[in-house]
Amino acid sequence: MKGEPFRIKMVEPIRLLGRAEREARLREAGLNVFLLRSADVYVDLLTDSGTNAMSDRQWAALVTGDEAYAGSRSWHELEEVVRRITGFPFVLPVHQGRGAEKVAIPALVRREGQFVLGNAHFDTTRAHIDLAGGRPVDLYIPEAADTATPHPFKGDLDVERLSAFLDEHGADAVAAVILTITSNTVGGQPVSLRNAREVARICRAAGVPLFLDAARFAENAWLVREREEGQAGRSPAAIARDFFDLADGAFVSAKKDGLVNIGGLVLCRDEELYRRLAPRVVAYEGFLTYGGMAGRDLAALAVGLEEALDPAYLAYRVGQVRRLGAWLLEAGVPIQEPVGGHAVFVDAGRLLPHIPPGRYPGAALAAELYLECGVRGVEVGSLLMGRDPETGEERRAPAEFLRLAVPRRVYTDNHLADVAEGLARVARRAAGVRGLRMTYEPPALRHFLARFRWEDAARG
Ligand SMILES: Cc1ncc(COP(=O)(O)O)c(C=O)c1O
């Protein structure tokens, strides 16, 4: 079956601005595509987060949302679905993934300077570890940073480095291990079940809690089914459950595989931890039966979590992203291989070798792609990594990416063909693409609000 496993019931017009207008909009935005208006973007691949198209069943569920402050029926229905999918007895609602991080990470980091290890922490996770006084450490496998060499599970955590870290620093110095499935930072790359089992075994032996950052738990399960020996033909729900069963808890941004536009969850197994987390949810997010979501959001999420595990949907979803990657490779654009679950990660460092990391090749390519064809992608590289809070030094990313994240059920293959053709044109004139200098650097999460000028003064 080549076609999408859905038909389209509602459409939203989009338009492509002329070249001169695109340049004017980009300059107004300080060359930072985060600061563009979405109406000025033709195909928006900034993020797959909260940009999902909901199904007719989800829209129908919205109307049934119970907006009660306490004891909402929609909450109890969602809680039941989450328990069934994940097996976690304790479920807390939050408004989105970083809400989960704000609630849970300070409860895990017991004292200043404790390490939080992970395969590759996402930027907001890293920020919340920093804010909680912890020290984030990424232990991705060496293949993750080598975009040209395919490896089926570039999201894996390097278990040898994990054991060595625990031996060197002692388990007491480690607050938790967070396994991010799929690993967004290294290219939407999956974590194998084998690796997750090994990480869980090491954590259990050391007495260190293991958490999942499970924003893309369904896409990870699908890629495990496709790539891991012994997993072919298993249901994505069963594979996802195997991952949840290994962990002590999970943070979930529901804006990805929840197939909704807002929402999140904190999950745990230990009642004592739940009792520590619950008042934090009430203080920061809202009462325990809504946590920053409207009753209708809870209802739509309950449906979305189940739809995300449908094999026909996942085959379409992962297949569409992979097609975009194949078109780019045909055009000679270097990308992280193999293509992961939610996005194609263009290796801007390899495409633009004349631009050093400190001139942000990923962000420079994002600006150029918008100029070329009105498409918005986003840098995932040294700009996003920010600075070490102790030394003030810029942190070096594993690779300098331009991420093209594909919203779920939103764009057709024709849209993505326009993206591939536009980027191929930029690639043909890559040597002329200029690096960026920051003219404004915010103190934290700088990539969202930073402003730039082109390195070449004649153009900036
Ligand atoms: C792996 C991962 N963790 C956490 C988050 C944060 O979630 P949110 O944007 O819902 O706050 C994201 C968001 O993109 C993510 O990709």
Short mmCIF file of C-alpha atoms and ligand atoms in Angstrom, two decimals:
data_model
loop_
_atom_site.label_atom_id
_atom_site.label_comp_id
_atom_site.label_asym_id
_atom_site.label_seq_id
_atom_site.Cartn_x
_atom_site.Cartn_y
_atom_site.Cartn_z
CA MET A 1 0.00 0.00 0.00
CA LYS A 2 1.52 3.32 -1.11
CA GLY A 3 -1.23 5.68 0.01
CA GLU A 4 -1.71 7.34 3.36
CA PRO A 5 -3.88 5.34 5.80
CA PHE A 6 -6.32 8.29 6.05
CA ARG A 7 -8.20 10.69 3.84
CA ILE A 8 -8.32 14.45 4.33
CA LYS A 9 -11.45 16.08 5.71
CA MET A 10 -10.27 19.62 6.37
CA VAL A 11 -7.60 21.77 4.70
CA GLU A 12 -5.60 24.83 5.73
CA PRO A 13 -4.27 27.13 2.97
CA ILE A 14 -0.54 27.86 2.82
CA ARG A 15 1.40 30.15 0.47
CA LEU A 16 4.90 30.77 -0.76
CA LEU A 17 6.08 34.39 -0.48
CA GLY A 18 8.26 35.88 -3.24
CA ARG A 19 12.04 35.85 -2.80
CA ALA A 20 12.37 39.56 -1.91
CA GLU A 21 9.67 39.29 0.72
CA ARG A 22 11.28 36.18 2.20
CA GLU A 23 14.58 38.02 2.55
CA ALA A 24 12.85 40.98 4.22
CA ARG A 25 11.05 38.69 6.69
CA LEU A 26 14.26 36.82 7.47
CA ARG A 27 16.19 40.03 8.17
CA GLU A 28 13.38 41.23 10.46
CA ALA A 29 13.73 37.93 12.31
CA GLY A 30 17.45 38.51 12.91
CA LEU A 31 18.16 35.55 10.59
CA ASN A 32 16.67 33.27 13.27
CA VAL A 33 13.90 31.13 11.77
CA PHE A 34 12.31 30.76 15.23
CA LEU A 35 11.38 34.44 14.97
CA LEU A 36 9.54 34.13 11.62
CA ARG A 37 5.76 34.19 11.50
CA SER A 38 4.27 30.89 10.42
CA ALA A 39 2.13 32.68 7.82
CA ASP A 40 5.38 33.59 6.06
CA VAL A 41 6.51 29.95 5.88
CA TYR A 42 5.51 27.63 3.01
CA VAL A 43 6.38 24.19 4.44
CA ASP A 44 7.09 24.32 8.16
CA LEU A 45 9.49 21.61 9.29
CA LEU A 46 10.65 23.54 12.37
CA THR A 47 9.31 20.82 14.62
CA ASP A 48 7.14 17.74 14.85
CA SER A 49 6.16 18.90 18.34
CA GLY A 50 2.56 20.00 18.83
CA THR A 51 2.14 20.33 15.07
CA ASN A 52 0.23 17.07 14.62
CA ALA A 53 -3.05 16.85 12.69
CA MET A 54 -5.67 15.22 14.89
CA SER A 55 -8.02 12.55 13.60
CA ASP A 56 -11.81 12.76 13.36
CA ARG A 57 -11.98 10.52 16.45
CA GLN A 58 -9.79 12.96 18.38
CA TRP A 59 -11.84 15.97 17.29
CA ALA A 60 -14.98 14.08 18.34
CA ALA A 61 -13.37 13.28 21.71
CA LEU A 62 -12.66 17.00 22.26
CA VAL A 63 -16.36 17.69 22.55
CA THR A 64 -16.69 15.08 25.27
CA GLY A 65 -13.94 16.66 27.41
CA ASP A 66 -14.93 17.02 31.07
CA GLU A 67 -13.67 20.42 32.20
CA ALA A 68 -14.09 19.76 35.94
CA TYR A 69 -11.23 21.13 38.03
CA ALA A 70 -11.10 18.00 40.18
CA GLY A 71 -11.94 14.40 39.32
CA SER A 72 -12.49 15.00 35.59
CA ARG A 73 -13.86 11.94 33.77
CA SER A 74 -11.52 12.73 30.87
CA TRP A 75 -8.57 12.46 33.24
CA HIS A 76 -9.62 9.06 34.54
CA GLU A 77 -10.14 7.81 30.98
CA LEU A 78 -6.69 9.05 29.98
CA GLU A 79 -5.11 7.57 33.11
CA GLU A 80 -6.61 4.19 32.24
CA VAL A 81 -5.22 4.31 28.67
CA VAL A 82 -1.77 5.38 29.88
CA ARG A 83 -1.66 2.62 32.50
CA ARG A 84 -2.70 0.05 29.90
CA ILE A 85 -0.04 1.18 27.37
CA THR A 86 2.84 1.82 29.77
CA GLY A 87 2.11 -0.34 32.83
CA PHE A 88 3.09 2.53 35.14
CA PRO A 89 0.74 2.67 38.15
CA PHE A 90 1.33 6.38 38.87
CA VAL A 91 0.43 8.89 36.17
CA LEU A 92 0.70 12.65 36.54
CA PRO A 93 -0.50 15.19 33.95
CA VAL A 94 1.60 18.19 32.90
CA HIS A 95 1.19 20.79 30.18
CA GLN A 96 4.11 19.54 28.03
CA GLY A 97 7.44 17.71 28.21
CA ARG A 98 9.39 20.47 29.92
CA GLY A 99 6.64 20.65 32.55
CA ALA A 100 7.44 17.01 33.26
CA GLU A 101 11.13 17.89 33.50
CA LYS A 102 10.47 20.82 35.84
CA VAL A 103 8.39 18.61 38.11
CA ALA A 104 10.62 15.53 38.13
CA ILE A 105 14.26 16.52 37.63
CA PRO A 106 14.68 18.54 40.87
CA ALA A 107 13.17 15.58 42.71
CA LEU A 108 15.80 13.28 41.20
CA VAL A 109 18.87 15.51 41.64
CA ARG A 110 19.38 15.19 45.39
CA ARG A 111 22.36 17.51 45.72
CA GLU A 112 24.33 20.11 43.79
CA GLY A 113 26.72 18.67 41.23
CA GLN A 114 25.15 15.21 40.84
CA PHE A 115 25.37 13.81 37.35
CA VAL A 116 22.40 12.95 35.17
CA LEU A 117 23.57 10.57 32.48
CA GLY A 118 21.80 9.91 29.21
CA ASN A 119 22.18 8.70 25.64
CA ALA A 120 21.81 12.35 24.52
CA HIS A 121 19.74 14.77 26.57
CA PHE A 122 17.31 17.00 24.71
CA ASP A 123 17.92 20.74 25.14
CA THR A 124 15.09 21.39 27.62
CA THR A 125 16.11 18.32 29.62
CA ARG A 126 19.66 19.59 29.73
CA ALA A 127 18.42 23.03 30.84
CA HIS A 128 16.33 21.55 33.65
CA ILE A 129 19.26 19.43 34.84
CA ASP A 130 21.41 22.59 34.90
CA LEU A 131 18.68 24.54 36.72
CA ALA A 132 18.34 21.77 39.32
CA GLY A 133 22.08 21.99 40.06
CA GLY A 134 22.81 18.70 38.31
CA ARG A 135 25.37 18.02 35.62
CA PRO A 136 24.12 16.57 32.32
CA VAL A 137 26.37 14.03 30.62
CA ASP A 138 25.76 12.50 27.20
CA LEU A 139 27.00 8.96 26.64
CA TYR A 140 25.98 8.36 23.03
CA ILE A 141 27.83 5.72 21.04
CA PRO A 142 30.66 7.00 18.77
CA GLU A 143 28.69 6.02 15.63
CA ALA A 144 26.02 8.60 16.55
CA ALA A 145 28.33 11.45 15.60
CA ASP A 146 29.49 9.82 12.37
CA THR A 147 26.64 10.69 10.03
CA ALA A 148 28.14 8.96 6.99
CA THR A 149 28.33 5.49 8.53
CA PRO A 150 24.95 3.81 8.92
CA HIS A 151 24.20 2.06 12.21
CA PRO A 152 20.69 0.79 13.00
CA PHE A 153 20.64 2.11 16.58
CA LYS A 154 22.53 5.35 16.79
CA GLY A 155 20.29 6.28 19.73
CA ASP A 156 21.93 3.61 21.91
CA LEU A 157 23.68 4.61 25.12
CA ASP A 158 27.31 3.55 25.27
CA VAL A 159 27.14 0.92 28.01
CA GLU A 160 30.91 0.68 28.35
CA ARG A 161 31.14 4.41 29.01
CA LEU A 162 28.22 4.10 31.45
CA SER A 163 29.97 1.36 33.44
CA ALA A 164 33.25 3.24 33.36
CA PHE A 165 31.52 6.43 34.55
CA LEU A 166 29.89 4.61 37.45
CA ASP A 167 33.22 2.98 38.37
CA GLU A 168 35.06 6.29 38.25
CA HIS A 169 32.56 8.52 40.05
CA GLY A 170 30.56 6.01 42.10
CA ALA A 171 26.82 5.41 41.84
CA ASP A 172 26.12 7.99 44.54
CA ALA A 173 27.37 10.75 42.25
CA VAL A 174 24.72 9.86 39.67
CA ALA A 175 21.16 11.09 40.23
CA ALA A 176 19.59 9.17 37.36
CA VAL A 177 20.03 7.85 33.86
CA ILE A 178 17.64 9.16 31.22
CA LEU A 179 17.21 7.16 28.04
CA THR A 180 15.63 9.30 25.33
CA ILE A 181 13.57 7.27 22.84
CA THR A 182 14.07 8.12 20.04
CA SER A 183 17.20 10.23 20.50
CA ASN A 184 16.24 13.59 19.02
CA THR A 185 19.65 15.21 19.53
CA VAL A 186 21.52 12.65 17.40
CA GLY A 187 18.93 12.50 14.63
CA GLY A 188 15.69 10.92 15.78
CA GLN A 189 17.66 7.71 16.07
CA PRO A 190 16.17 4.68 17.82
CA VAL A 191 17.42 2.92 20.92
CA SER A 192 17.45 -0.87 20.61
CA LEU A 193 15.63 -3.01 23.11
CA ARG A 194 18.87 -4.89 23.67
CA ASN A 195 20.62 -1.66 24.66
CA ALA A 196 17.75 -0.55 26.90
CA ARG A 197 17.88 -3.93 28.68
CA GLU A 198 21.62 -3.63 29.20
CA VAL A 199 21.32 -0.05 30.51
CA ALA A 200 18.52 -1.14 32.87
CA ARG A 201 20.65 -4.03 34.15
CA ILE A 202 23.59 -1.71 34.90
CA CYS A 203 21.33 0.87 36.55
CA ARG A 204 19.63 -1.76 38.71
CA ALA A 205 22.97 -3.21 39.81
CA ALA A 206 24.21 0.26 40.75
CA GLY A 207 20.94 1.35 42.39
CA VAL A 208 20.57 4.29 39.98
CA PRO A 209 17.05 5.12 38.77
CA LEU A 210 16.39 4.76 35.05
CA PHE A 211 13.95 7.13 33.39
CA LEU A 212 12.74 7.23 29.81
CA ASP A 213 12.22 10.43 27.91
CA ALA A 214 9.46 8.76 25.94
CA ALA A 215 8.25 11.57 23.65
CA ARG A 216 8.60 9.31 20.58
CA PHE A 217 8.00 5.92 22.19
CA ALA A 218 5.84 4.67 19.29
CA GLU A 219 8.28 5.64 16.52
CA ASN A 220 11.08 4.04 18.52
CA ALA A 221 9.03 0.83 18.83
CA TRP A 222 8.40 0.81 15.07
CA LEU A 223 12.08 1.22 14.25
CA VAL A 224 12.96 -1.58 16.69
CA ARG A 225 10.44 -3.81 14.93
CA GLU A 226 11.99 -2.95 11.56
CA ARG A 227 15.65 -3.18 12.56
CA GLU A 228 16.25 -5.36 15.61
CA GLU A 229 16.82 -9.06 15.37
CA GLY A 230 13.93 -11.03 16.80
CA GLN A 231 11.51 -8.07 16.84
CA ALA A 232 10.03 -8.30 13.32
CA GLY A 233 6.29 -8.81 13.32
CA ARG A 234 5.80 -7.87 17.00
CA SER A 235 3.18 -5.22 17.68
CA PRO A 236 4.54 -1.72 18.33
CA ALA A 237 2.45 -1.71 21.53
CA ALA A 238 4.23 -4.83 22.83
CA ILE A 239 7.65 -3.42 21.97
CA ALA A 240 6.87 -0.05 23.55
CA ARG A 241 5.67 -1.88 26.67
CA ASP A 242 8.96 -3.76 26.91
CA PHE A 243 10.76 -0.40 27.10
CA PHE A 244 8.42 1.01 29.75
CA ASP A 245 8.77 -2.19 31.81
CA LEU A 246 12.52 -1.59 32.10
CA ALA A 247 12.25 1.89 33.59
CA ASP A 248 11.49 3.36 37.01
CA GLY A 249 9.69 6.26 35.43
CA ALA A 250 9.20 8.35 32.32
CA PHE A 251 8.75 11.90 31.10
CA VAL A 252 6.46 12.21 28.12
CA SER A 253 5.94 15.19 25.87
CA ALA A 254 2.56 14.21 24.42
CA LYS A 255 3.07 16.75 21.63
CA LYS A 256 4.90 14.12 19.58
CA ASP A 257 3.58 10.55 19.67
CA GLY A 258 0.54 11.61 21.68
CA LEU A 259 -0.72 13.01 18.35
CA VAL A 260 -2.04 16.14 20.06
CA ASN A 261 -1.03 19.80 20.08
CA ILE A 262 -0.31 20.17 23.79
CA GLY A 263 0.14 17.92 26.79
CA GLY A 264 2.53 15.78 28.76
CA LEU A 265 2.88 13.15 31.46
CA VAL A 266 5.15 12.06 34.28
CA LEU A 267 5.02 8.35 35.03
CA CYS A 268 6.51 6.36 37.87
CA ARG A 269 6.36 3.06 39.70
CA ASP A 270 7.39 4.08 43.19
CA GLU A 271 4.70 5.44 45.48
CA GLU A 272 7.16 7.44 47.56
CA LEU A 273 8.45 9.23 44.43
CA TYR A 274 4.85 9.84 43.34
CA ARG A 275 4.14 11.46 46.71
CA ARG A 276 7.11 13.78 46.23
CA LEU A 277 6.11 14.66 42.67
CA ALA A 278 2.38 15.18 43.18
CA PRO A 279 2.61 18.47 45.17
CA ARG A 280 5.05 19.79 42.56
CA VAL A 281 2.48 19.10 39.84
CA VAL A 282 -0.18 20.95 41.86
CA ALA A 283 2.16 23.91 42.45
CA TYR A 284 3.55 24.29 38.92
CA GLU A 285 1.09 22.69 36.53
CA GLY A 286 -2.36 22.39 38.09
CA PHE A 287 -4.47 19.93 40.03
CA LEU A 288 -3.67 16.21 39.65
CA THR A 289 -6.59 15.59 37.32
CA TYR A 290 -5.64 18.13 34.65
CA GLY A 291 -2.04 19.35 35.17
CA GLY A 292 -2.15 22.27 32.75
CA MET A 293 -4.28 20.54 30.12
CA ALA A 294 -7.91 21.34 29.40
CA GLY A 295 -10.35 18.45 29.83
CA ARG A 296 -10.70 18.31 26.04
CA ASP A 297 -6.91 17.97 25.67
CA LEU A 298 -6.99 14.98 28.02
CA ALA A 299 -9.73 13.38 25.92
CA ALA A 300 -7.90 13.91 22.62
CA LEU A 301 -4.67 12.54 24.10
CA ALA A 302 -6.36 9.34 25.26
CA VAL A 303 -7.33 8.65 21.63
CA GLY A 304 -4.02 9.88 20.16
CA LEU A 305 -1.82 7.60 22.25
CA GLU A 306 -3.64 4.56 20.86
CA GLU A 307 -3.66 5.82 17.26
CA ALA A 308 0.11 6.40 17.46
CA LEU A 309 0.66 2.68 18.02
CA ASP A 310 -1.35 1.61 14.95
CA PRO A 311 1.04 -0.29 12.65
CA ALA A 312 -0.54 1.16 9.46
CA TYR A 313 -0.05 4.68 10.77
CA LEU A 314 3.55 4.03 11.88
CA ALA A 315 4.49 2.42 8.55
CA TYR A 316 3.16 5.51 6.73
CA ARG A 317 4.73 7.93 9.18
CA VAL A 318 8.23 6.50 9.26
CA GLY A 319 8.04 5.76 5.51
CA GLN A 320 7.28 9.38 4.63
CA VAL A 321 10.23 10.70 6.63
CA ARG A 322 12.46 8.06 5.04
CA ARG A 323 11.34 9.10 1.54
CA LEU A 324 12.39 12.69 2.19
CA GLY A 325 15.79 11.38 3.28
CA ALA A 326 16.13 9.25 0.14
CA TRP A 327 15.38 12.23 -2.12
CA LEU A 328 18.01 14.31 -0.36
CA LEU A 329 20.62 11.57 -0.64
CA GLU A 330 19.85 11.25 -4.37
CA ALA A 331 20.52 14.98 -4.67
CA GLY A 332 23.87 14.55 -2.91
CA VAL A 333 22.83 16.24 0.35
CA PRO A 334 24.62 14.57 3.32
CA ILE A 335 22.24 13.40 6.04
CA GLN A 336 22.38 11.33 9.21
CA GLU A 337 22.05 7.76 8.01
CA PRO A 338 19.93 5.83 8.36
CA VAL A 339 16.99 8.23 8.61
CA GLY A 340 15.36 8.11 12.05
CA GLY A 341 11.74 8.42 13.07
CA HIS A 342 10.51 11.99 12.97
CA ALA A 343 12.97 14.02 10.98
CA VAL A 344 15.73 14.09 8.44
CA PHE A 345 18.90 15.51 9.94
CA VAL A 346 20.97 17.21 7.27
CA ASP A 347 24.67 17.22 8.10
CA ALA A 348 25.31 20.93 7.70
CA GLY A 349 28.85 20.48 8.98
CA ARG A 350 29.65 18.22 6.02
CA LEU A 351 27.67 20.24 3.47
CA LEU A 352 29.26 23.52 4.58
CA PRO A 353 32.81 22.57 5.66
CA HIS A 354 33.94 26.19 5.24
CA ILE A 355 31.70 27.26 8.18
CA PRO A 356 33.17 26.36 11.62
CA PRO A 357 30.87 25.22 14.49
CA GLY A 358 31.16 28.66 16.12
CA ARG A 359 29.56 30.20 13.02
CA TYR A 360 26.67 27.74 13.27
CA PRO A 361 26.47 25.86 9.97
CA GLY A 362 23.04 24.40 10.86
CA ALA A 363 21.52 27.81 11.53
CA ALA A 364 23.20 29.27 8.44
CA LEU A 365 21.67 26.49 6.33
CA ALA A 366 18.26 27.05 7.94
CA ALA A 367 18.39 30.72 6.93
CA GLU A 368 19.48 29.83 3.40
CA LEU A 369 16.77 27.20 2.94
CA TYR A 370 14.10 29.70 3.94
CA LEU A 371 15.48 32.22 1.47
CA GLU A 372 15.56 29.60 -1.27
CA CYS A 373 12.11 28.07 -0.97
CA GLY A 374 10.21 29.34 2.09
CA VAL A 375 10.87 26.10 4.00
CA ARG A 376 11.64 26.28 7.71
CA GLY A 377 13.94 23.75 9.37
CA VAL A 378 15.97 24.25 12.53
CA GLU A 379 19.53 24.00 13.76
CA VAL A 380 20.36 21.11 16.08
CA GLY A 381 24.02 21.65 16.77
CA SER A 382 26.42 23.84 18.71
CA LEU A 383 24.01 26.79 18.79
CA LEU A 384 21.43 24.63 20.55
CA MET A 385 24.02 23.09 22.89
CA GLY A 386 24.68 26.51 24.44
CA ARG A 387 27.47 27.19 26.92
CA ASP A 388 28.88 25.27 29.85
CA PRO A 389 27.45 27.10 32.90
CA GLU A 390 30.73 26.74 34.80
CA THR A 391 33.27 27.74 32.17
CA GLY A 392 31.11 29.80 29.81
CA GLU A 393 32.69 27.87 26.92
CA GLU A 394 30.49 26.94 23.98
CA ARG A 395 29.60 23.24 24.13
CA ARG A 396 30.37 21.26 21.00
CA ALA A 397 27.49 19.23 19.52
CA PRO A 398 28.04 15.69 18.22
CA ALA A 399 27.28 17.04 14.75
CA GLU A 400 26.10 20.30 13.16
CA PHE A 401 22.63 19.46 11.92
CA LEU A 402 19.81 21.20 10.10
CA ARG A 403 16.78 19.25 11.30
CA LEU A 404 13.81 18.87 8.97
CA ALA A 405 11.13 17.60 11.34
CA VAL A 406 8.00 16.32 9.68
CA PRO A 407 4.70 17.09 11.45
CA ARG A 408 2.47 14.01 11.76
CA ARG A 409 -0.30 13.59 9.14
CA VAL A 410 0.10 17.21 7.96
CA TYR A 411 2.07 17.44 4.69
CA THR A 412 1.83 15.39 1.50
CA ASP A 413 4.75 13.92 -0.40
CA ASN A 414 4.45 16.80 -2.91
CA HIS A 415 5.26 19.27 -0.15
CA LEU A 416 8.27 17.21 0.84
CA ALA A 417 9.38 16.98 -2.80
CA ASP A 418 9.45 20.81 -2.86
CA VAL A 419 11.60 20.73 0.27
CA ALA A 420 14.04 18.24 -1.27
CA GLU A 421 14.30 20.22 -4.52
CA GLY A 422 14.86 23.51 -2.68
CA LEU A 423 17.58 22.04 -0.49
CA ALA A 424 19.22 20.41 -3.51
CA ARG A 425 19.48 23.89 -5.11
CA VAL A 426 21.12 25.27 -1.96
CA ALA A 427 23.51 22.29 -1.91
CA ARG A 428 24.63 23.08 -5.47
CA ARG A 429 25.79 26.53 -4.33
CA ALA A 430 26.93 25.41 -0.86
CA ALA A 431 30.34 27.08 -1.10
CA GLY A 432 28.62 30.51 -1.20
CA VAL A 433 26.53 29.96 1.97
CA ARG A 434 27.73 32.26 4.75
CA GLY A 435 28.21 31.55 8.44
CA LEU A 436 26.38 33.54 11.13
CA ARG A 437 27.64 35.78 13.90
CA MET A 438 25.44 36.27 16.94
CA THR A 439 24.45 39.87 17.58
CA TYR A 440 22.25 39.00 20.57
CA GLU A 441 22.76 35.98 22.82
CA PRO A 442 20.16 35.25 25.49
CA PRO A 443 21.47 33.82 28.79
CA ALA A 444 19.72 30.43 28.43
CA LEU A 445 18.12 28.36 25.61
CA ARG A 446 19.78 30.84 23.29
CA HIS A 447 18.77 29.25 19.98
CA PHE A 448 15.12 30.29 20.44
CA LEU A 449 15.77 34.03 20.74
CA ALA A 450 19.28 34.70 19.42
CA ARG A 451 19.73 37.21 16.59
CA PHE A 452 22.44 37.06 13.93
CA ARG A 453 24.10 38.81 11.06
CA TRP A 454 25.72 37.17 8.08
CA GLU A 455 29.47 36.69 8.43
CA ASP A 456 29.97 38.53 5.14
CA ALA A 457 29.40 42.18 6.02
CA ALA A 458 28.56 43.00 2.39
CA ARG A 459 25.40 40.97 2.78
CA GLY A 460 24.57 41.56 6.47
C1 LIG B 1 13.24 14.21 23.34
C2 LIG B 1 12.49 15.38 23.85
N1 LIG B 1 12.33 15.56 25.17
C3 LIG B 1 11.66 16.59 25.68
C4 LIG B 1 11.10 17.54 24.86
C5 LIG B 1 10.39 18.71 25.48
O1 LIG B 1 9.01 18.60 25.28
P1 LIG B 1 8.06 19.88 25.15
O2 LIG B 1 8.43 20.59 23.89
O3 LIG B 1 6.68 19.27 25.10
O4 LIG B 1 8.25 20.72 26.36
C6 LIG B 1 11.22 17.42 23.48
C7 LIG B 1 10.63 18.44 22.61
O5 LIG B 1 10.89 18.60 21.46
C8 LIG B 1 11.96 16.31 22.95
O6 LIG B 1 12.12 16.14 21.63
#
